Coordinates of C-alpha atoms in Angstrom, one line a residue:
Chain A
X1 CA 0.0 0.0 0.0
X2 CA 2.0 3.2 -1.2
X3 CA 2.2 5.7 1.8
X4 CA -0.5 8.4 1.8
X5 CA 2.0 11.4 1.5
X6 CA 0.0 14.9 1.6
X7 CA -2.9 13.6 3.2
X8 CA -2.1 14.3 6.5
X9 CA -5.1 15.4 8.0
X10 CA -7.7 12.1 6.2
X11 CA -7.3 10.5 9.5
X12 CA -8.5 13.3 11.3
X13 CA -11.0 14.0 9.0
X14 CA -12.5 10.9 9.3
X15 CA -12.5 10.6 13.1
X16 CA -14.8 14.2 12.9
X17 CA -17.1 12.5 10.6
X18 CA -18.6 10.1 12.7
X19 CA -19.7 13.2 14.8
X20 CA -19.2 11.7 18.5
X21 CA -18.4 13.9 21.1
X22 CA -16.1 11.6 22.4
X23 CA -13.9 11.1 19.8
X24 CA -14.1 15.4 19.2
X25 CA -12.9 15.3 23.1
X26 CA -9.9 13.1 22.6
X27 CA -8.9 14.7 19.3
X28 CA -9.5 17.8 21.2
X29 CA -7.0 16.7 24.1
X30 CA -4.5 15.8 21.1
X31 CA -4.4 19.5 20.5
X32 CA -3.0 18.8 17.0
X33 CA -4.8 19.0 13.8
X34 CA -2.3 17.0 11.8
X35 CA -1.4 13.6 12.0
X36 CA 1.4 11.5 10.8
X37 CA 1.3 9.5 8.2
X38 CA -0.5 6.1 8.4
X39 CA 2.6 3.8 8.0
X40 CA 4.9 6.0 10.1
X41 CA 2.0 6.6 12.9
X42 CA 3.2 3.1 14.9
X43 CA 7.5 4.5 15.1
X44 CA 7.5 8.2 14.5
X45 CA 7.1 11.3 15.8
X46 CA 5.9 13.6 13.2
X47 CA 7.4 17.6 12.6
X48 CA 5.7 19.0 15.5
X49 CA 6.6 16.5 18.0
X50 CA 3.0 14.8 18.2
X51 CA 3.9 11.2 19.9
X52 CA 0.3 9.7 18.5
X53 CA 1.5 6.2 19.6
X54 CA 2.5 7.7 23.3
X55 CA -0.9 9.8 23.5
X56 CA -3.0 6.1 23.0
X57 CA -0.7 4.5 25.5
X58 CA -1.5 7.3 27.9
X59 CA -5.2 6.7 26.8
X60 CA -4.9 3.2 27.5
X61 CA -3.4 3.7 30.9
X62 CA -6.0 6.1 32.7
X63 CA -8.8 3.3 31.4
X64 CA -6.6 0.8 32.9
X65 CA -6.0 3.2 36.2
X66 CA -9.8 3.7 36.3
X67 CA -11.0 -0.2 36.2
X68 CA -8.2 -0.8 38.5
X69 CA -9.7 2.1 41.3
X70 CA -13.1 0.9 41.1
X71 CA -11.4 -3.3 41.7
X72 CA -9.9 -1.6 44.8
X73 CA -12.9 0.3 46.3
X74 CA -15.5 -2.6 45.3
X75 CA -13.0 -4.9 47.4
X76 CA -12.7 -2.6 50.3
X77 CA -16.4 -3.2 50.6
X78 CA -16.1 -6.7 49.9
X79 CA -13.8 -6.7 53.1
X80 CA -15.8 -4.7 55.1
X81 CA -13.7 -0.8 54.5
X82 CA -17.7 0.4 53.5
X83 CA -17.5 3.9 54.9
X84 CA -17.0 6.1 51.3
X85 CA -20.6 4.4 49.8
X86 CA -20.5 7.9 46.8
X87 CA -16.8 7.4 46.4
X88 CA -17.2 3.9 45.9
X89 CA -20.4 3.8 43.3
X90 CA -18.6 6.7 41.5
X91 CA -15.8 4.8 40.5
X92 CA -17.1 1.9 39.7
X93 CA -19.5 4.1 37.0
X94 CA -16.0 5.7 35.7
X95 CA -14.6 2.9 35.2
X96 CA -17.8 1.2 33.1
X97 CA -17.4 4.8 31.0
X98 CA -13.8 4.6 30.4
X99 CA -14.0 0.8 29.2
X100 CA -17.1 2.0 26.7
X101 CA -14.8 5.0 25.6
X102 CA -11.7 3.0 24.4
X103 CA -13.5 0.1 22.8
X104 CA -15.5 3.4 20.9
X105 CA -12.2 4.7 20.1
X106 CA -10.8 1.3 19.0
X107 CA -13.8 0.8 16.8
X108 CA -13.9 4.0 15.2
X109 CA -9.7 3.9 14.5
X110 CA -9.9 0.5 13.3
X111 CA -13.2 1.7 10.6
X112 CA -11.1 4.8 9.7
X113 CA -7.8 2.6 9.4
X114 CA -9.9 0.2 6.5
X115 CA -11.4 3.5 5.2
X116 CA -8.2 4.7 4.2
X117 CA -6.4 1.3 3.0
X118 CA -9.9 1.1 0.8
X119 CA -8.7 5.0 -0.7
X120 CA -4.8 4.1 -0.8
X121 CA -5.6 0.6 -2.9
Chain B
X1 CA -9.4 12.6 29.6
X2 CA -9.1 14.4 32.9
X3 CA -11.7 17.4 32.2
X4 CA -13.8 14.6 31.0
X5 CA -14.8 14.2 34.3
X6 CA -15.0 18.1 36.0
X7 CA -18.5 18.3 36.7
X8 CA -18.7 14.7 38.4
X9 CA -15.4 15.7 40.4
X10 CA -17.6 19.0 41.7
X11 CA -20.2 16.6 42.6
X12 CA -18.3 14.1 44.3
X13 CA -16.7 16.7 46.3
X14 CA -20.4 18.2 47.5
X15 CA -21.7 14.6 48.5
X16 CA -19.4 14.0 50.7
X17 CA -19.2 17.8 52.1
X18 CA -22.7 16.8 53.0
X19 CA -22.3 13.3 54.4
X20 CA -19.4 15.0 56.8
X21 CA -22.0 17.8 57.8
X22 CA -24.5 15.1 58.6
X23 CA -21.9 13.6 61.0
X24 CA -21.6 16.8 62.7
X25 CA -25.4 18.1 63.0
X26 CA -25.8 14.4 64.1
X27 CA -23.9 14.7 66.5
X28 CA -25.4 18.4 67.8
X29 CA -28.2 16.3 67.8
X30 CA -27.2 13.7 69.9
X31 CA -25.7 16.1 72.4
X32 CA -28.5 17.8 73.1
X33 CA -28.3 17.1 76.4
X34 CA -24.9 17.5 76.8
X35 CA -24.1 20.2 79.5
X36 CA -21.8 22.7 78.0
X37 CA -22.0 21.3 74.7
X38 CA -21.8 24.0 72.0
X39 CA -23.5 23.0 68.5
X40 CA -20.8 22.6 65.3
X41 CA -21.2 23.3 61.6
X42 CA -19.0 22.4 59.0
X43 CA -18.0 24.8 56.0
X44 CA -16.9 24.4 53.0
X45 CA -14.5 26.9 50.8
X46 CA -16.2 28.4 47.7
X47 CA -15.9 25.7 44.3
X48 CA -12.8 26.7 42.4
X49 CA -11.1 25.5 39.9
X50 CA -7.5 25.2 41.9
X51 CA -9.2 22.0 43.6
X52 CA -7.8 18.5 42.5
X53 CA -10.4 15.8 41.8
X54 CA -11.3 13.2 44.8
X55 CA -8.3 11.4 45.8
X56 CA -6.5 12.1 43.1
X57 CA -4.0 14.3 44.8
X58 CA -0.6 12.9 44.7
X59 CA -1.1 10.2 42.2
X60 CA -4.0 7.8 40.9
X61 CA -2.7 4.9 43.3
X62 CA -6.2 4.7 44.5
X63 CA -5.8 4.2 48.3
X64 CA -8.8 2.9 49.2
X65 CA -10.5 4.1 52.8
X66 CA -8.5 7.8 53.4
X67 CA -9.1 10.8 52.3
X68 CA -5.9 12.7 51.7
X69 CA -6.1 16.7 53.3
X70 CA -6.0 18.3 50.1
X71 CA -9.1 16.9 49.0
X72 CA -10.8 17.2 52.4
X73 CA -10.8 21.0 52.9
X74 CA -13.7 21.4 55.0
X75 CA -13.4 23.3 58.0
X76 CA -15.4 22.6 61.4
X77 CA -16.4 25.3 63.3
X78 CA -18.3 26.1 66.5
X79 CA -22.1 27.6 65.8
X80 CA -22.5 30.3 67.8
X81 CA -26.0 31.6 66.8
X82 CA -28.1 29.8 69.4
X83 CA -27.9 31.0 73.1
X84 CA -26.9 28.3 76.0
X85 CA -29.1 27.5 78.3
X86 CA -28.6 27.0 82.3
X87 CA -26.6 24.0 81.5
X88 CA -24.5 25.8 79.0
X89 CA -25.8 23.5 76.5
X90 CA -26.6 26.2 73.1
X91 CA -28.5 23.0 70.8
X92 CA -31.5 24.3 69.3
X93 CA -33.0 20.9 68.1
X94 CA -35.4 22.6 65.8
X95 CA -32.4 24.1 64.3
X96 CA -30.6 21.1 63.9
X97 CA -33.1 18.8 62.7
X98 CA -34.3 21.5 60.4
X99 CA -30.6 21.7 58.7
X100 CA -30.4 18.0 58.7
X101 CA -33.3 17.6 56.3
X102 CA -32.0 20.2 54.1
X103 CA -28.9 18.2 54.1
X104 CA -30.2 15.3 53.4
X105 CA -32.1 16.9 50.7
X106 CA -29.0 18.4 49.0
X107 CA -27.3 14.8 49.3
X108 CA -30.4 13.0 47.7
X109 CA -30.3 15.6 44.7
X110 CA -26.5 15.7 44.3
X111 CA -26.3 11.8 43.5
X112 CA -29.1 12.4 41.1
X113 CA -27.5 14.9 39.2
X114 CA -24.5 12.9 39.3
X115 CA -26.1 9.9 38.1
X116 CA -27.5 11.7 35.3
X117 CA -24.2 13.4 34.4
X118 CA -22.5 10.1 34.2
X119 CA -25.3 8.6 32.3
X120 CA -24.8 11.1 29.3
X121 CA -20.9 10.3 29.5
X122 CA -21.6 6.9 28.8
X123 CA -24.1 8.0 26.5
X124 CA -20.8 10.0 24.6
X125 CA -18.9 7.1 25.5
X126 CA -21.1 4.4 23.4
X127 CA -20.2 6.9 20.9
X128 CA -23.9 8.2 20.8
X129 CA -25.5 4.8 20.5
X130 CA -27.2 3.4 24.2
Chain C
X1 CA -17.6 10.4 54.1
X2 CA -18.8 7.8 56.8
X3 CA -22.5 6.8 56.2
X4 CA -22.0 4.5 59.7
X5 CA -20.3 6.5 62.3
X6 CA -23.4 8.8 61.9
X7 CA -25.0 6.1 62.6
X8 CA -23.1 5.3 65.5
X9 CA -23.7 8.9 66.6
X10 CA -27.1 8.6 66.5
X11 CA -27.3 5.4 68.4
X12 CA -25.4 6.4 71.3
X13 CA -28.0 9.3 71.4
X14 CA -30.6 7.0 71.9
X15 CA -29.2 4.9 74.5
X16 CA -28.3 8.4 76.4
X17 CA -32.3 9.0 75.9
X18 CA -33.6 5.9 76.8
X19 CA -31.2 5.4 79.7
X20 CA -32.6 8.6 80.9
X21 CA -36.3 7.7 80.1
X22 CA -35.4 4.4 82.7
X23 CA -34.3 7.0 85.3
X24 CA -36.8 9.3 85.3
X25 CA -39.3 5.7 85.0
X26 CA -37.2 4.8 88.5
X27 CA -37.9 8.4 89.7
X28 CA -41.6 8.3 89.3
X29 CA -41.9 4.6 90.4
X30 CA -40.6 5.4 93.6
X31 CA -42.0 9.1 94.1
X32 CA -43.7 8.0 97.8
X33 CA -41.3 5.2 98.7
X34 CA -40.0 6.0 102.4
X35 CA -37.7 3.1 102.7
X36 CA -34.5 1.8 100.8
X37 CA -31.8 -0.7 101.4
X38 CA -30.1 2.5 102.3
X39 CA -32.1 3.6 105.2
X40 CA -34.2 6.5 104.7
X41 CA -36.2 8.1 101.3
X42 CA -35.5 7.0 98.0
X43 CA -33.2 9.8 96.1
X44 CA -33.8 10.9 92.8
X45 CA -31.3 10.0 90.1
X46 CA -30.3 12.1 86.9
X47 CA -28.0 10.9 84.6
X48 CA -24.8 12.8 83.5
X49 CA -24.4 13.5 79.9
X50 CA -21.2 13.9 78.4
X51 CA -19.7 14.4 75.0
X52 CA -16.8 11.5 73.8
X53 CA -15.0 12.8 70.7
X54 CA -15.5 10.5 67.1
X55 CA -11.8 10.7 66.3
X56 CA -10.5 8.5 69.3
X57 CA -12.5 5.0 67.8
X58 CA -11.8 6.0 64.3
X59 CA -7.8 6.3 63.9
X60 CA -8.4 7.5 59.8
X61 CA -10.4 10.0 61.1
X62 CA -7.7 12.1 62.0
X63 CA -7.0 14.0 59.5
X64 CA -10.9 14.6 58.6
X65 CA -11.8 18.1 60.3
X66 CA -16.0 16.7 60.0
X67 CA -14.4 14.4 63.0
X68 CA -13.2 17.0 64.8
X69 CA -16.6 18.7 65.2
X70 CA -18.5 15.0 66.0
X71 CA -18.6 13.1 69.0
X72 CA -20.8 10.5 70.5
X73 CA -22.3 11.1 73.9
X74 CA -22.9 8.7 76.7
X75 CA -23.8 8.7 80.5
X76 CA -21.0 9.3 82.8
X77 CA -22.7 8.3 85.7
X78 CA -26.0 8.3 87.4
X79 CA -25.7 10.9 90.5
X80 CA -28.1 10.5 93.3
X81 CA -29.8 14.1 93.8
X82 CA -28.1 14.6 97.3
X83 CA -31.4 18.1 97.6
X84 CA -33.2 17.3 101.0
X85 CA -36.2 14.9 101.0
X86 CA -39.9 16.9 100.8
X87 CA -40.6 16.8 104.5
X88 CA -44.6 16.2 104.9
X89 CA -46.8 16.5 107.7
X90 CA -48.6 13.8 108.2
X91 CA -48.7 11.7 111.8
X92 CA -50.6 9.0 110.3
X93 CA -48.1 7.5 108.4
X94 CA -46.3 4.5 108.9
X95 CA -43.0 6.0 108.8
X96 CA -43.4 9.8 110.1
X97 CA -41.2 11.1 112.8
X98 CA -42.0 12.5 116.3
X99 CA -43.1 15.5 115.1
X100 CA -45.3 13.5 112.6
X101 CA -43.5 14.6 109.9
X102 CA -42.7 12.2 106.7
X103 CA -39.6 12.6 104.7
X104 CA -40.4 12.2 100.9
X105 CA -38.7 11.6 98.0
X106 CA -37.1 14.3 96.6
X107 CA -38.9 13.5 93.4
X108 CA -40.8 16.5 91.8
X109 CA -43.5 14.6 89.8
X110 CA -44.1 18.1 87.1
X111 CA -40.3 18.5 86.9
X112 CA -39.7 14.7 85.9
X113 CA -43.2 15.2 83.6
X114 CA -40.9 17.5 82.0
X115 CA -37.9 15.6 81.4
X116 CA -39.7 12.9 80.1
X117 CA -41.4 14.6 77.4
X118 CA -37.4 16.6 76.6
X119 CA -36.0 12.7 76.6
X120 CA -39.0 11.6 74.2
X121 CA -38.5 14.5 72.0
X122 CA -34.4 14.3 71.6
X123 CA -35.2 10.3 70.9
X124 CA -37.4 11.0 68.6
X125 CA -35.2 13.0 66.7
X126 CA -32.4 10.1 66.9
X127 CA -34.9 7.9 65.0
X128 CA -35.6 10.4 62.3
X129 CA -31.9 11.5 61.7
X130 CA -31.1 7.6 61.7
X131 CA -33.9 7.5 58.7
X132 CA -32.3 10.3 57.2
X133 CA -29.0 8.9 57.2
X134 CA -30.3 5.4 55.9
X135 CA -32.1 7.8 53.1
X136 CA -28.7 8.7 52.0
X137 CA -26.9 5.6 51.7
X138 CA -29.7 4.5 49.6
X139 CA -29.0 7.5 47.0
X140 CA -25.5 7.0 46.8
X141 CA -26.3 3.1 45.8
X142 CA -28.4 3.9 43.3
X143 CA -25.9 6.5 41.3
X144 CA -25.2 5.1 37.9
X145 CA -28.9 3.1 38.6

């Protein structure tokens, strides 16, 4: 598949398409309207010193920080530490939203990844 | 993905300013009887934006149980409004009981709130579908 | 941020009240009776309230200023009310003196009609901040619901 030169911002374009707030949000955090190329994405870090690859990792590791606060807290209770009952509901809800969010993400990244194979073929 | 989360930090932070203020109006209320026992309240500094999100202060470790100061910045402070009587105990139980519903109140609509911001993040989060 | 030392609060206040309702029960129970183990009138008791602070029974509580500001309260101890006994003429009774006067309780029926309805009242409010407090755990349980 022949790399995508001077399309830099297809990616991004197709992430706004699908019109969820969520995805707008992260993009948002990202603070960078262009992207690096497809095939250098996964190594690289493009002219401005956007880390894409670093920025999912991050992602990846507040969801992960999130499900694993909500584990602790639901076995406090479990062991009988039941004094923070709001605390306690709250993370377990932030934790069900993060989960959602990344598998959203993943879906919409993967869908936007085969969008733009289909163009490059 | 932090300011994701800014409204249901501000909410977190008034349910359990008012589960600590039902402690202390509780215990007015117990003590009513209590000679020399002067009636507590418990404020709370006006909602900023300089305040770090629930526990979150130092690290997203996730101790479980405490509360670390800096996201505990209530203050406790005598309530001086009510006059003591012969036994030097100043509870007016009206008074108390009559904050303790409004408390409870605010606590009751605080988690609905919260419930139905979180709902529309996992609304966003579904990415607009359930 | 803790649903059950509130709870704890509020039970202590109710066995404060109801220990008191049993005194002043005691006090009116034996409002005429002239002799005790003791020798002499029955004295009337009043309990003596007194505030224990929260943070001592809940370490983490330490640095929570709401603990600060809460305690529990219990009975310290029941005092005998040391006042003199009513002295009441009356010759005819089984226990009067020389000059035919009996010495009475101490026990003011109105006064301990008072404090019974004050100990019903503050007990009554226990039970309805304990509902109160069980009203609020139930709302945070159903966030997310």
């Amino acid at each position: 598949m022949p790399t995508p030169i001077g399309m830099p911002d297809t990616f991004g374009a197709v992430l706004r398409s699908t019109a969820s707030p969520t995805i707008e949000s992260v993009e948002r955090e990202t603070r960078s309207e262009r992207l690096p190329n497809i095939s250098d994405a996964v190594t690289a870090k493009d002219s401005e010193g956007f880390d894409f690859n670093g920025r999912v990792r991050q992602f990846v590791e507040v969801v992960n920080n999130d499900q694993m606060d909500a584990e602790k807290k639901a076995r406090a209770f479990a062991r009988g530490e039941d004094n923070d009952l709001h605390g306690t509901m709250i993370a377990l809800q932030k934790a069900d939203i993060s989960l959602r969010l990344i598998s959203t993400v993943k879906n919409r990244l993967i869908e936007a990844y085969r969008e733009i194979q289909r163009m490059g073929a | 993905m932090s300011e994701f989360y800014t409204t249901v930090d501000a909410l977190h932070r008034a349910l359990t300013y008012h589960v600590e203020r039902h402690n202390v109006l509780s215990s007015n209320v117990a003590n009513v009887d209590t000679p020399g026992f002067q009636p507590m309240e418990l404020i709370r500094p006006p909602e900023n934006s300089k305040l770090p999100p629930i526990g979150m202060a130092g690290g997203a470790e996730g101790h479980m149980g405490t509360v670390t100061p800096e996201a505990d910045p209530f203050e406790a402070v005598e309530d001086r409004t009510t006059q003591p009587g012969a036994d030097g105990n100043a509870v007016d139980l009206d008074r108390e009981m009559s904050k303790l519903a409004a408390n409870d109140l605010r606590y009751d609509a605080a988690t609905r709130i919260v419930s139905r911001q979180l709902a529309m993040l996992r609304y966003a989060a579904n990415g607009g579908q359930g | 941020m803790h649903f059950f030392s509130a709870m704890d609060i509020v039970a202590s206040g109710l066995n404060a009240q109801r220990t008191r309702l049993n005194i002043i029960a005691s006090n009116l129970a034996n409002a005429r009776t002239t002799r005790t183990p003791e020798g002499g009138p029955y004295q009337r008791r009043d309990p003596v309230f007194e505030a224990a602070p929260v943070s001592s029974r809940f370490r983490e509580l330490l640095n929570d200023p709401a603990a600060q500001a809460t305690y529990t309260v219990n009975v310290a101890e029941v005092r005998a009310d040391t006042g003199p006994p009513t002295r009441l003429y009356d010759p005819t009774h089984p226990d009067a003196d020389a000059e035919g006067f009996v010495s009475l309780p101490n026990v003011n029926v109105m006064e301990e009609m008072v404090n019974l309805l004050t100990a019903q009242r503050a007990y009554d409010a226990g039970i309805t901040v304990m509902q109160s407090v069980k009203g609020m755990a139930r709302a945070a349980l159903s966030i997310g619901a």
